[in-house]
XYZ file of C-alpha atoms in Angstrom:
777
model
C -16.488 30.984 -0.601
C -14.015 33.693 -1.568
C -14.224 35.103 -5.258
C -11.910 38.008 -5.154
C -9.255 37.983 -7.762
C -5.997 36.178 -6.020
C -2.967 38.264 -5.261
C 0.044 37.368 -7.435
C 2.104 35.884 -4.319
C -0.881 33.235 -4.125
C -0.786 32.221 -7.615
C 3.083 32.122 -7.599
C 2.638 29.847 -4.225
C 0.121 27.649 -6.171
C 2.960 27.184 -8.934
C 5.654 26.193 -6.130
C 2.974 23.606 -4.803
C 2.382 22.342 -8.289
C 6.153 22.160 -8.821
C 6.988 20.038 -5.789
C 4.007 17.589 -6.465
C 5.382 16.772 -10.037
C 8.978 16.710 -8.934
C 7.664 14.344 -5.929
C 6.487 11.665 -8.739
C 9.694 11.769 -10.409
C 11.961 11.748 -7.115
C 9.852 9.256 -5.519
C 10.047 6.672 -8.554
C 13.962 7.383 -8.520
C 13.745 6.431 -4.823
C 11.818 3.335 -4.759
C 13.691 2.136 -8.092
C 16.754 1.841 -6.139
C 15.409 -0.678 -3.696
C 12.411 -2.351 -5.559
C 12.078 -4.130 -9.203
C 10.705 -1.512 -11.523
C 7.283 -2.977 -11.490
C 6.612 -2.522 -7.895
C 7.666 1.095 -7.761
C 5.219 1.967 -10.601
C 2.412 0.402 -8.319
C 3.582 2.547 -5.521
C 3.666 5.588 -7.371
C 0.371 5.158 -9.158
C -1.288 4.602 -5.896
C 0.585 7.771 -4.380
C -0.843 10.036 -7.069
C -4.409 8.919 -6.150
C -3.867 10.949 -2.978
C -4.130 14.191 -5.149
C -7.510 13.348 -6.381
C -8.551 12.227 -2.948
C -7.584 15.626 -1.050
C -10.061 17.533 -3.653
C -12.821 14.731 -2.824
C -12.134 15.735 0.802
C -12.691 19.665 0.129
C -15.995 18.750 -1.518
C -17.371 16.006 1.080
C -16.112 18.178 4.071
C -16.235 21.955 3.300
C -16.648 22.785 6.976
C -13.216 21.365 7.671
C -11.526 24.215 5.443
C -13.342 27.070 6.886
C -13.289 29.277 9.626
C -10.327 31.307 8.572
C -9.252 33.299 5.336
C -8.938 31.419 2.302
C -5.067 32.455 2.209
C -4.557 31.360 5.733
C -6.116 27.993 5.036
C -3.668 27.460 1.878
C -0.625 28.308 4.285
C -1.839 25.806 6.700
C -2.359 22.934 4.479
C 0.549 23.676 2.552
C 2.729 23.531 5.620
C 1.256 20.209 6.537
C 2.363 19.004 3.123
C 5.629 20.250 3.741
C 5.883 18.365 7.196
C 4.647 15.101 5.593
C 7.446 15.340 2.785
C 10.129 15.481 5.771
C 8.690 12.322 7.047
C 8.101 10.432 3.796
C 11.736 9.572 3.534
C 12.736 9.298 7.170
C 10.286 6.422 6.991
C 10.870 4.800 3.569
C 14.363 4.431 3.828
C 14.061 2.283 6.971
C 11.647 -0.109 5.149
C 12.568 -3.791 4.250
C 11.982 -4.352 0.232
C 13.655 -7.689 0.162
C 11.381 -9.866 -2.328
C 13.963 -12.686 -2.875
C 11.213 -15.003 -1.251
C 8.520 -13.617 -3.593
C 5.276 -11.791 -2.812
C 5.338 -12.605 1.347
C 2.839 -10.636 3.760
C 6.034 -8.429 4.916
C 7.167 -7.640 1.932
C 3.223 -6.824 0.601
C 3.101 -4.720 4.052
C 6.217 -3.046 3.211
C 5.244 -1.836 -0.409
C 1.717 -0.946 1.263
C 3.389 1.324 3.760
C 5.502 2.823 0.975
C 2.159 3.426 -1.000
C 0.500 4.914 2.069
C 3.636 7.274 2.978
C 3.546 8.621 -0.495
C -0.265 9.100 -0.906
C -0.699 11.146 2.416
C 1.624 14.011 1.214
C -0.415 14.147 -2.239
C -3.714 14.124 -0.514
C -2.656 17.515 1.246
C -1.369 19.170 -1.830
C -4.727 17.881 -3.558
C -6.544 19.633 -0.754
C -4.584 22.891 -1.475
C -5.114 22.716 -5.437
C -8.676 22.300 -4.929
C -9.431 25.015 -2.310
C -7.787 27.201 -4.829
C -9.628 26.063 -7.759
C -12.949 26.463 -5.465
C -11.959 29.847 -4.047
C -10.996 31.642 -7.165
C -13.244 29.775 -9.733
C -13.952 33.217 -11.223
C -10.442 33.504 -12.713
C -10.224 29.444 -13.247
C -8.279 30.098 -16.290
C -5.711 32.162 -14.393
C -5.271 29.871 -11.777
C -5.345 26.803 -13.768
C -2.389 28.324 -15.661
C -0.047 28.991 -12.647
C -0.888 25.377 -11.567
C 0.333 23.988 -14.714
C 3.330 26.386 -15.368
C 4.316 25.572 -11.784
C 4.354 21.780 -12.522
C 6.289 22.346 -16.049
C 8.979 24.216 -14.058
C 8.949 21.350 -11.663
C 9.591 19.041 -14.504
C 12.457 20.915 -15.968
C 14.381 21.632 -12.527
C 13.932 18.054 -11.016
C 15.852 16.139 -13.943
C 19.488 17.756 -13.111
C 18.753 17.725 -9.223
C 18.115 13.858 -9.507
C 22.016 13.635 -9.082
C 21.169 14.268 -5.291
C 20.299 11.604 -3.053
C 16.767 11.216 -3.526
C 15.666 10.956 0.360
C 17.377 14.360 0.608
C 15.866 15.442 -2.603
C 12.476 15.052 -1.002
C 13.266 16.981 1.973
C 14.565 19.923 -0.422
C 11.292 19.677 -1.833
C 9.705 20.019 1.499
C 11.368 23.212 2.402
C 10.274 24.854 -1.002
C 6.906 23.714 -0.126
C 7.018 25.337 3.276
C 8.368 28.602 1.274
C 5.188 28.436 -0.800
C 3.206 28.174 2.543
C 4.932 31.467 3.606
C 3.871 33.045 0.362
C 0.280 31.789 0.862
C 0.236 33.395 4.605
C 1.197 37.125 3.456
C 0.501 39.331 6.264
C -1.247 36.394 8.413
C 1.736 36.632 11.109
C 0.961 33.156 12.786
C 1.001 31.247 9.539
C 3.965 33.277 8.053
C 6.075 32.193 11.141
C 4.886 28.548 11.096
C 5.996 28.264 7.381
C 9.473 30.024 8.308
C 9.808 27.420 11.075
C 8.950 24.569 8.516
C 11.622 25.896 6.231
C 14.155 25.806 9.409
C 12.999 22.045 10.290
C 13.917 21.094 6.612
C 17.486 22.799 6.923
C 18.247 21.200 10.133
C 16.972 17.720 8.799
C 19.647 17.911 5.825
C 22.623 19.046 8.128
C 21.481 15.949 10.374
C 21.409 13.781 7.450
C 24.814 14.847 6.279
C 26.295 14.061 9.558
C 24.412 10.659 9.998
C 22.754 7.693 8.240
C 19.303 9.062 9.062
C 18.373 9.399 5.548
C 20.753 6.844 3.942
C 19.151 4.396 1.751
C 20.883 0.833 2.350
C 22.503 -0.583 -0.679
C 22.967 -4.222 -2.305
C 26.413 -4.987 -1.109
C 28.026 -8.272 -1.587
C 29.296 -10.236 1.297
C 32.803 -8.919 2.598
C 32.707 -6.096 -0.103
C 33.754 -2.775 0.404
C 31.648 0.265 -0.890
C 33.736 2.437 -2.747
C 30.999 4.911 -4.111
C 27.325 5.867 -4.070
C 26.261 8.057 -6.799
C 22.817 9.144 -7.619
C 21.785 10.392 -11.251
C 18.568 10.718 -13.349
C 18.844 7.107 -14.736
C 19.856 5.110 -11.616
C 21.460 5.092 -8.291
C 25.179 3.568 -8.929
C 27.022 1.998 -6.055
C 30.661 0.696 -6.676
C 32.024 -2.167 -4.696
C 35.589 -3.649 -4.279
C 36.189 -7.169 -3.481
C 38.819 -8.014 -0.921
C 42.001 -9.717 -2.187
C 44.176 -9.303 -5.325
C 42.462 -9.794 -8.746
C 42.463 -13.218 -10.115
C 42.041 -14.035 -13.789
C 38.802 -15.730 -13.160
C 37.029 -13.761 -10.456
C 35.847 -10.342 -10.571
C 37.906 -7.661 -8.569
C 34.461 -5.623 -7.807
C 31.028 -4.994 -8.816
C 28.499 -2.212 -10.019
C 25.197 -1.737 -8.857
C 22.696 0.278 -10.795
C 19.552 -0.005 -8.848
C 18.522 -3.701 -8.929
C 20.974 -4.455 -11.910
C 24.482 -5.986 -11.504
C 27.601 -5.942 -13.364
C 30.718 -7.888 -12.395
C 34.044 -5.657 -12.893
C 37.215 -7.456 -13.910
C 40.614 -5.858 -13.890
C 44.129 -6.612 -15.420
C 46.121 -9.383 -13.719
C 49.721 -9.099 -13.742
C 49.509 -6.225 -16.647
C 47.484 -8.416 -18.690
C 43.852 -7.816 -19.851
C 41.031 -9.828 -18.924
C 40.445 -12.527 -21.199
C 37.046 -14.338 -22.287
C 38.184 -17.196 -20.482
C 38.464 -15.492 -17.081
C 35.268 -13.547 -17.588
C 32.993 -16.494 -18.891
C 32.329 -14.475 -22.144
C 33.551 -16.925 -24.439
C 30.435 -16.778 -26.944
C 30.876 -13.100 -27.173
C 34.271 -13.080 -28.373
C 33.489 -15.424 -31.709
C 32.261 -12.458 -33.267
C 35.931 -11.169 -32.941
C 37.499 -14.303 -34.171
C 35.221 -14.004 -37.442
C 36.380 -10.417 -38.179
C 40.015 -9.849 -37.051
C 41.361 -6.644 -36.409
C 37.644 -5.454 -36.014
C 36.812 -1.918 -35.801
C 34.035 -2.784 -33.122
C 31.154 -1.001 -31.542
C 29.855 -2.046 -28.094
C 26.500 -0.422 -26.898
C 25.987 -0.518 -22.875
C 29.499 -0.878 -21.657
C 28.187 -2.314 -18.190
C 31.345 -2.808 -15.943
C 33.603 -3.048 -18.886
C 33.290 -6.648 -19.391
C 32.433 -6.486 -23.100
C 35.118 -3.704 -23.607
C 37.737 -6.181 -22.473
C 36.237 -8.983 -24.494
C 36.656 -7.044 -27.429
C 40.385 -5.852 -26.943
C 41.668 -9.291 -25.550
C 40.008 -10.829 -28.505
C 42.112 -8.593 -31.045
C 39.872 -5.770 -31.780
C 41.682 -2.917 -33.470
C 39.531 -0.048 -31.709
C 36.316 -0.114 -29.633
C 33.470 2.685 -29.793
C 31.655 2.406 -26.650
C 27.991 3.796 -26.346
C 27.148 4.023 -22.358
C 23.663 5.327 -21.467
C 24.523 6.321 -17.979
C 27.707 8.313 -17.703
C 27.707 7.415 -13.898
C 28.318 3.888 -14.501
C 31.540 4.942 -16.690
C 32.538 7.165 -13.588
C 32.177 4.559 -10.953
C 34.119 1.946 -13.078
C 36.905 4.346 -14.499
C 37.109 6.591 -11.606
C 35.916 4.933 -8.231
C 37.243 1.431 -9.080
C 40.367 2.657 -11.299
C 42.706 0.718 -9.296
C 40.865 -2.448 -9.729
C 39.312 -2.081 -12.985
C 41.990 -0.938 -15.248
C 39.799 2.075 -16.426
C 38.412 0.197 -19.512
C 36.191 3.088 -20.983
C 39.477 5.181 -20.913
C 41.788 2.789 -22.339
C 43.937 3.137 -25.487
C 41.891 2.049 -28.566
C 38.732 2.877 -26.694
C 36.464 5.737 -27.439
C 33.419 6.338 -25.174
C 30.326 8.161 -25.869
C 27.377 9.054 -23.427
C 23.751 8.770 -24.480
C 21.086 6.620 -25.920
C 22.975 3.637 -28.104
C 20.399 3.799 -30.988
C 20.155 7.714 -31.426
C 24.018 8.187 -31.089
C 24.379 5.456 -33.500
C 21.833 6.726 -35.782
C 23.872 10.195 -35.967
C 27.011 8.470 -37.054
C 28.044 7.498 -40.716
C 30.573 4.858 -39.319
C 30.577 1.291 -40.442
C 31.645 -1.457 -38.160
C 33.056 -4.951 -38.286
C 31.215 -5.908 -35.182
C 28.199 -4.393 -33.266
C 27.936 -5.911 -29.967
C 25.018 -5.743 -27.325
C 25.409 -7.692 -24.397
C 22.807 -8.156 -21.545
C 21.931 -4.362 -22.059
C 18.677 -3.707 -20.504
C 16.642 -0.874 -18.513
C 14.835 -3.230 -15.684
C 14.691 -0.166 -13.422
C 12.081 2.614 -13.213
C 14.235 5.366 -14.058
C 12.617 8.944 -14.646
C 11.354 7.927 -17.970
C 10.644 4.621 -17.593
C 8.194 5.310 -14.828
C 6.024 6.788 -17.520
C 6.385 3.714 -19.797
C 7.191 0.802 -17.603
C 9.962 -1.285 -19.325
C 10.272 -0.254 -23.034
C 13.687 -0.548 -24.585
C 14.296 1.007 -27.948
C 17.257 -1.188 -28.445
C 15.478 -4.260 -29.022
C 12.936 -3.515 -31.806
C 12.968 -4.402 -35.529
C 13.539 -0.986 -36.307
C 16.585 -0.755 -34.078
C 17.757 -3.999 -35.610
C 17.726 -2.562 -39.213
C 19.931 0.464 -37.809
C 22.616 -1.756 -36.766
C 22.679 -3.703 -39.949
C 23.023 -0.398 -41.735
C 26.198 0.278 -39.640
C 27.755 -3.185 -40.471
C 30.520 -3.328 -42.868
C 30.248 -5.991 -45.834
C 30.541 -9.247 -43.803
C 30.131 -7.518 -40.568
C 28.605 -9.416 -37.487
C 25.899 -8.129 -35.263
C 26.508 -9.965 -31.862
C 23.578 -9.885 -28.991
C 23.570 -11.817 -25.824
C 20.532 -12.264 -23.764
C 20.014 -14.635 -20.687
C 17.702 -17.666 -21.440
C 15.290 -16.426 -18.703
C 15.172 -13.281 -16.649
C 11.770 -11.753 -16.852
C 10.659 -13.902 -19.979
C 12.514 -15.993 -22.668
C 14.647 -13.407 -23.772
C 17.415 -15.327 -25.724
C 14.521 -16.786 -27.671
C 12.944 -13.475 -28.252
C 16.006 -11.729 -29.507
C 16.576 -14.988 -31.905
C 13.264 -14.358 -33.218
C 13.827 -10.448 -33.368
C 16.944 -10.977 -35.461
C 15.385 -13.466 -37.880
C 12.410 -10.744 -38.368
C 14.467 -7.905 -39.051
C 16.681 -9.945 -41.497
C 13.558 -11.027 -43.270
C 12.237 -7.283 -43.286
C 15.476 -6.342 -45.469
C 14.214 -8.676 -48.066
C 16.330 -11.736 -47.022
C 14.182 -14.720 -47.896
C 15.967 -17.348 -45.736
C 17.042 -15.685 -42.746
C 17.972 -18.955 -40.806
C 20.986 -19.002 -42.881
C 22.148 -15.728 -41.658
C 22.285 -16.216 -37.902
C 24.203 -18.666 -35.548
C 23.108 -19.048 -31.959
C 25.781 -19.908 -29.290
C 25.019 -20.952 -25.839
C 27.304 -20.024 -22.734
C 27.209 -20.185 -18.881
C 27.696 -16.849 -17.042
C 29.345 -15.799 -13.966
C 26.218 -16.589 -11.792
C 25.907 -20.104 -13.269
C 22.994 -19.258 -15.634
C 22.934 -19.870 -19.280
C 22.673 -17.475 -22.137
C 22.501 -17.169 -25.582
C 24.612 -15.231 -27.950
C 22.800 -14.645 -31.529
C 25.565 -13.773 -34.343
C 24.020 -12.356 -37.549
C 25.011 -10.708 -40.582
C 23.625 -9.939 -43.687
C 25.208 -12.572 -46.193
C 24.489 -16.212 -45.169
C 26.861 -18.168 -43.054
C 28.149 -21.101 -45.189
C 28.636 -24.663 -43.868
C 32.250 -23.984 -43.425
C 31.533 -20.774 -41.277
C 29.042 -22.844 -39.219
C 31.611 -25.740 -38.690
C 34.228 -23.111 -37.457
C 31.958 -21.465 -35.003
C 31.035 -24.974 -33.825
C 34.517 -25.871 -32.875
C 34.740 -22.041 -31.336
C 31.390 -22.874 -29.424
C 32.418 -26.107 -28.092
C 35.661 -24.450 -26.860
C 34.497 -21.277 -25.473
C 31.009 -22.133 -24.394
C 28.161 -24.740 -24.569
C 28.151 -25.460 -28.466
C 25.721 -24.130 -30.895
C 22.260 -23.707 -29.814
C 20.934 -22.993 -33.637
C 22.266 -22.788 -37.138
C 20.830 -23.455 -40.504
C 20.885 -27.309 -40.828
C 22.054 -27.772 -37.211
C 22.777 -28.785 -34.805
C 19.619 -27.464 -32.341
C 19.125 -27.279 -28.665
C 15.963 -27.196 -26.444
C 13.158 -24.726 -27.779
C 15.200 -23.866 -30.980
C 14.781 -27.354 -32.254
C 10.906 -26.488 -32.176
C 12.252 -23.273 -34.104
C 13.911 -25.183 -36.547
C 10.920 -27.758 -36.955
C 8.448 -24.813 -37.590
C 7.396 -23.833 -41.155
C 8.492 -20.435 -40.445
C 9.476 -18.056 -37.362
C 6.196 -16.323 -37.545
C 4.249 -19.634 -36.975
C 6.636 -20.375 -34.077
C 6.169 -17.335 -32.075
C 2.571 -17.154 -32.350
C 2.229 -20.763 -30.904
C 5.089 -20.469 -28.470
C 4.020 -20.393 -24.881
C 5.145 -16.603 -24.318
C 4.927 -13.682 -26.856
C 8.579 -13.786 -28.452
C 7.630 -12.061 -31.728
C 9.679 -9.211 -32.712
C 8.899 -5.903 -30.775
C 8.564 -2.812 -32.975
C 9.023 0.825 -32.169
C 5.402 1.113 -31.619
C 5.287 -2.023 -29.159
C 9.016 -1.465 -27.689
C 8.362 -3.776 -24.657
C 10.652 -6.178 -25.143
C 10.754 -7.764 -21.402
C 6.966 -8.036 -21.461
C 6.109 -11.469 -23.116
C 2.977 -12.273 -21.418
C -0.280 -12.203 -23.618
C -3.410 -10.647 -22.695
C -5.337 -14.137 -22.594
C -2.507 -15.435 -20.485
C -2.265 -12.617 -17.633
C -2.843 -14.166 -14.210
C -2.248 -17.864 -15.324
C 0.578 -19.823 -13.111
C 4.215 -18.381 -13.977
C 6.510 -21.198 -14.985
C 9.494 -21.642 -12.461
C 13.179 -20.441 -13.284
C 12.554 -16.735 -13.778
C 14.719 -14.280 -11.741
C 11.678 -12.157 -10.835
C 9.177 -14.060 -8.774
C 6.380 -11.715 -9.563
C 5.506 -11.225 -13.316
C 5.433 -7.423 -14.115
C 2.527 -7.896 -16.645
C 0.350 -9.527 -13.838
C 1.233 -6.860 -11.487
C 0.525 -4.190 -14.138
C -3.053 -5.843 -14.822
C -3.467 -6.095 -10.918
C -2.537 -2.160 -10.568
C -5.074 -1.418 -13.269
C -7.984 -3.376 -11.566
C -7.065 -1.964 -8.117
C -6.912 1.714 -9.502
C -10.225 1.205 -11.521
C -11.984 0.081 -8.569
C -10.528 2.808 -6.495
C -11.584 5.299 -9.281
C -15.128 4.111 -9.176
C -15.261 4.480 -5.440
C -13.599 8.153 -5.795
C -16.177 8.687 -8.411
C -19.332 7.774 -6.379
C -18.308 8.093 -2.792
C -19.238 12.073 -2.583
C -22.570 11.278 -3.607
C -24.144 11.464 0.047
C -22.172 14.484 0.736
C -22.342 18.216 -0.375
C -25.690 19.947 -1.304
C -29.183 18.584 -2.287
C -29.667 17.206 -5.730
C -30.041 20.490 -7.241
C -26.578 21.793 -6.106
C -24.853 18.708 -7.010
C -23.363 18.454 -10.593
C -24.851 15.425 -12.495
C -22.832 12.392 -12.958
C -22.681 12.682 -16.895
C -21.149 16.100 -16.363
C -18.533 14.506 -14.134
C -17.774 11.916 -16.940
C -16.422 14.926 -18.984
C -13.698 15.642 -16.555
C -12.640 11.797 -16.298
C -12.662 11.575 -20.030
C -10.318 14.634 -20.404
C -8.015 13.409 -17.463
C -7.952 10.191 -18.881
C -7.053 11.441 -22.442
C -4.253 13.949 -20.975
C -2.415 11.287 -19.304
C -2.462 8.521 -22.000
C -1.421 11.053 -24.429
C 1.374 12.389 -22.271
C 2.780 8.443 -21.755
C 2.626 8.470 -25.678
C 4.534 11.615 -26.093
C 7.296 10.870 -23.441
C 7.921 7.302 -25.172
C 7.954 8.818 -28.849
C 10.767 11.564 -28.242
C 13.143 9.183 -26.070
C 14.722 7.920 -29.039
C 14.510 11.353 -30.729
C 16.412 13.446 -27.852
C 18.595 10.242 -27.206
C 18.516 10.222 -23.587
C 15.333 9.212 -21.547
C 15.665 12.118 -19.269
C 15.879 14.415 -21.977
C 12.461 12.886 -23.071
C 10.619 13.256 -19.740
C 12.059 17.063 -19.066
C 11.187 18.452 -22.530
C 7.865 16.461 -23.216
C 6.784 17.148 -19.654
C 7.895 20.769 -19.649
C 6.565 21.818 -22.946
C 3.163 19.965 -22.881
C 2.435 21.557 -19.217
C 3.912 24.941 -20.274
C 1.690 25.412 -23.399
C -1.178 23.778 -21.735
C -1.073 26.317 -19.061
C -0.774 28.902 -22.011
C -4.062 27.577 -23.450
C -5.709 27.820 -20.150
C -4.685 31.461 -19.731
C -5.712 32.313 -23.352
C -9.066 30.529 -22.911
C -9.892 33.059 -20.044
C -9.859 36.167 -22.619
C -12.496 34.661 -24.908
C -16.250 35.093 -24.114
C -17.911 32.518 -26.388
C -16.958 29.693 -23.956
C -18.708 26.789 -25.927
C -17.546 27.765 -29.345
C -14.088 27.825 -27.802
C -14.448 24.512 -26.369
C -15.858 22.566 -29.262
C -13.374 24.266 -31.489
C -10.509 23.253 -29.349
C -11.880 19.647 -29.028
C -12.294 19.237 -32.676
C -8.864 20.293 -33.215
C -7.314 18.186 -30.498
C -9.081 14.911 -31.603
C -7.972 15.512 -35.362
C -4.292 16.248 -33.970
C -4.113 13.368 -31.804
C -5.504 11.135 -34.536
C -3.015 12.226 -37.112
C 0.080 12.009 -34.614
C -0.988 8.366 -33.988
C 0.366 7.241 -37.188
C 2.591 10.303 -38.374
C 4.456 11.266 -35.457
C 6.793 8.418 -35.405
C 7.581 8.528 -38.949
C 8.351 12.436 -38.563
C 10.810 12.105 -35.516
C 12.341 9.273 -37.166
C 13.406 11.468 -40.441
C 14.515 14.213 -38.393
C 16.690 12.355 -35.905
C 20.120 13.345 -37.878
C 19.315 17.008 -36.906
C 21.564 18.259 -34.107
C 20.569 18.131 -30.496
C 19.647 21.858 -29.932
C 17.890 21.501 -33.286
C 15.942 18.593 -32.004
C 15.161 20.193 -28.733
C 13.504 23.207 -30.881
C 11.564 20.619 -33.270
C 10.370 18.730 -29.925
C 8.781 21.976 -28.424
C 7.329 23.202 -31.752
C 5.559 20.039 -32.222
C 4.404 19.744 -28.579
C 3.232 23.276 -28.322
C -0.075 22.647 -30.259
C -1.012 19.813 -28.451
C -0.444 21.725 -25.238
C -2.505 24.809 -26.512
C -5.494 22.806 -27.383
C -5.290 20.807 -24.504
C -5.147 23.706 -21.987
C -8.758 24.510 -22.923
C -11.086 22.251 -21.837
C -10.390 22.021 -18.061
C -10.570 25.614 -17.323
C -13.776 25.982 -19.657
C -15.504 23.011 -18.228
C -14.898 24.161 -14.499
C -16.111 27.722 -15.258
C -19.425 25.882 -16.828
C -19.645 23.712 -13.803
C -19.018 26.580 -11.509
C -21.920 28.619 -12.973
C -24.279 25.531 -13.085
C -23.156 23.958 -9.734
C -20.672 26.295 -7.665
C -20.071 23.501 -5.183
C -18.843 21.060 -7.685
C -15.729 22.180 -8.501
C -13.519 20.122 -6.038
C -15.329 16.807 -7.109
C -15.124 17.394 -10.659
C -11.100 18.359 -10.159
C -10.851 15.431 -7.830
C -12.394 12.663 -10.575
C -10.108 14.512 -12.998
C -7.104 13.773 -10.599
C -8.012 10.175 -10.178
C -8.628 9.651 -13.844
C -5.405 10.528 -14.369
C -3.823 8.107 -12.039
C -5.834 5.317 -13.916
C -4.704 6.461 -16.981
C -1.253 6.255 -15.837
C -1.302 2.503 -15.838
C -4.305 2.159 -18.610
C -1.889 3.828 -21.133
C 0.905 1.499 -20.475
C -1.160 -1.633 -20.624
C -2.723 -0.543 -23.870
C 0.487 -0.082 -25.490
C 2.131 -3.075 -24.024
C -0.721 -5.419 -25.830
C -1.670 -2.958 -28.871
C 0.765 -0.299 -29.366
C 1.318 3.189 -28.789
C -0.602 4.004 -31.853
C -3.783 2.399 -30.325
C -2.939 4.281 -27.114
C -2.917 7.592 -28.975
C -6.324 6.815 -30.501
C -7.694 5.957 -26.947
C -6.551 9.301 -25.885
C -8.563 10.888 -29.218
C -11.540 8.742 -28.287
C -11.696 10.509 -24.678
C -11.400 13.909 -26.065
C -14.090 13.060 -28.571
C -16.406 12.012 -25.954
C -15.379 15.330 -24.090
C -16.791 16.653 -27.594
C -19.884 14.935 -27.581
C -20.815 16.304 -23.957
C -19.613 19.738 -24.919
C -22.112 19.887 -27.779
C -25.175 18.118 -26.428
C -24.589 18.826 -22.556
C -26.515 21.542 -20.682
C -25.036 25.182 -20.560
C -25.552 28.225 -18.376
C -28.338 29.900 -19.915
C -26.325 33.271 -20.528
C -23.890 31.044 -22.610
C -24.054 32.088 -26.515
C -24.682 29.391 -28.821
C -21.559 27.835 -30.686
């Protein structure tokens, strides 16, 4: 074991490896979300992260495998191996078949398992590198851990803009960066340095070959006989535009846009005429514009332009559009311009790019109609990878924002499919009723009318029309005539008529009684539990899934299965090293290892909560991902570095943990309120506020790991890799546990779970064994 201080180039190389590890997590999620439903990519990346902790355990169990050469040369070799494995990863994954149209078949499961293994193996090599560095330089563990975290922070900052590259190519670029780290590790060791340079050359050649061939091309979801016009990658989704053959007709799309697994038909003008509701089958959506003639309208989520054309062709005076993904606008208005008629750029249309709710909150504009049509986030984009399928557009607080921006008599129009992942149309109905009642409306049933329609694919959907003053019987009669002409009639209105499950809603004492007794959890989501698409109750997980849903595997069931699998693997990883390593005298106690499990769980659960909290505040999921991860990791690294400058380690640790527990507990209930009160600030100011809020979390949470490892190294010198490994495995478990807790109990409870983990660590610090030389607190 080498305990000499590491040269600066070694610390910088370690930072580069950590940057690649963090970036790979994001990029691999981006890659799999382009071919898989979001919940499967979440499973794959969780298992991939398990590799990092496994690599550290391997260092503990088989220390002889990493000896026989200087530490720097060993680090260079394993980093070069990590780089080569990153080259192999996309070469294989792009050729796997992820067709899940037949459900969870053996073939599909085998391909997902292959993707998991392929992602885990490079992570294992990276885990070996970091564990060797931690073990070899444990006398300056605070400095080493600081460089590890700062490198990861820079990786989080740099990867987001780079997501505009195709994900397979970007993984190869990460491999080349890792090879550069191998060269830096090698230093004067000529053999390892030449090998690292050679690996960089392999990566460059592979990128040139990819540019001239399809070796790294990921197949898309093209339609039959369609012509691909563009294939764009971005931080939120991979967007493909397809042109359909033949001249456009009034009743058929002229093209299509795929954004990951979500599809939007693109309609164009015919003989100079705008597409109409009749041709686009958007009759129910058009009714709001009939009720509010010459409307100043807002469309949140333009999709392929269909809702824009519905508003314009129905007589809207002006249409403001808020589109989350700018690549969709470019695909429709630029790549498909000749067939789409450029809906986002037409006269009387203004388009903004950003989160619909955040952009709206910063405006004082009042609208006659606010329309949200089928807008969702059913893809594992960079941010959703940490929070599964949260959607801030469909919460009670969001609907309050919409009502605040309506003119007197203005109409909120929300369209959802009857069945996709769950009963979305019913949940949107209950959400609207709940939001109206929260505004003090005693009988909210009088303020909504639900209209049924049939979409392009033949499925049924509902459009919920709501306003702050009740609909009269004359209004309902008028809407009924329009609904019969333009759709499939009224589904729900005060005094009838009613259809299907909406009959039961009308017969219930109130909407609260109905939603609690309904077969799915269709009660209103809130900002604390913004999981609109997750409707399975905890008591019903694993029960038979009703037929008729678009996804054959329920995401909540798979989430809980993932949690169970990772819990078992975590226990195995925790206990597997017991027969290995030194004898009982040199082996760390299980209670001391549980300390590292606790801080690993607490850190990742808190990270998940913070990313979700800041999505709305910063107005864009990728901004939240980049700012939160960068700030948290950077200041955690600063806390780690500062911890090495204190001699009273026990006092420092207990003080930091007391402050951390208190801060996390306060944030569970106060952070959301604070961010909501500051949301009107300019964007630059919001970024500064975000960093200022996150900084104390990071500094405090940077103390427990280096102080704990230094204490362990003094008591059990051989146990550092084991502790690092179980901390990493616990972090993987936390990535699923945090989401599961948030879905069923809310982010405030998830924050308290993180606080409880650090409270456990505090208890261990107070009563656990310390080296004899350590001064009392």
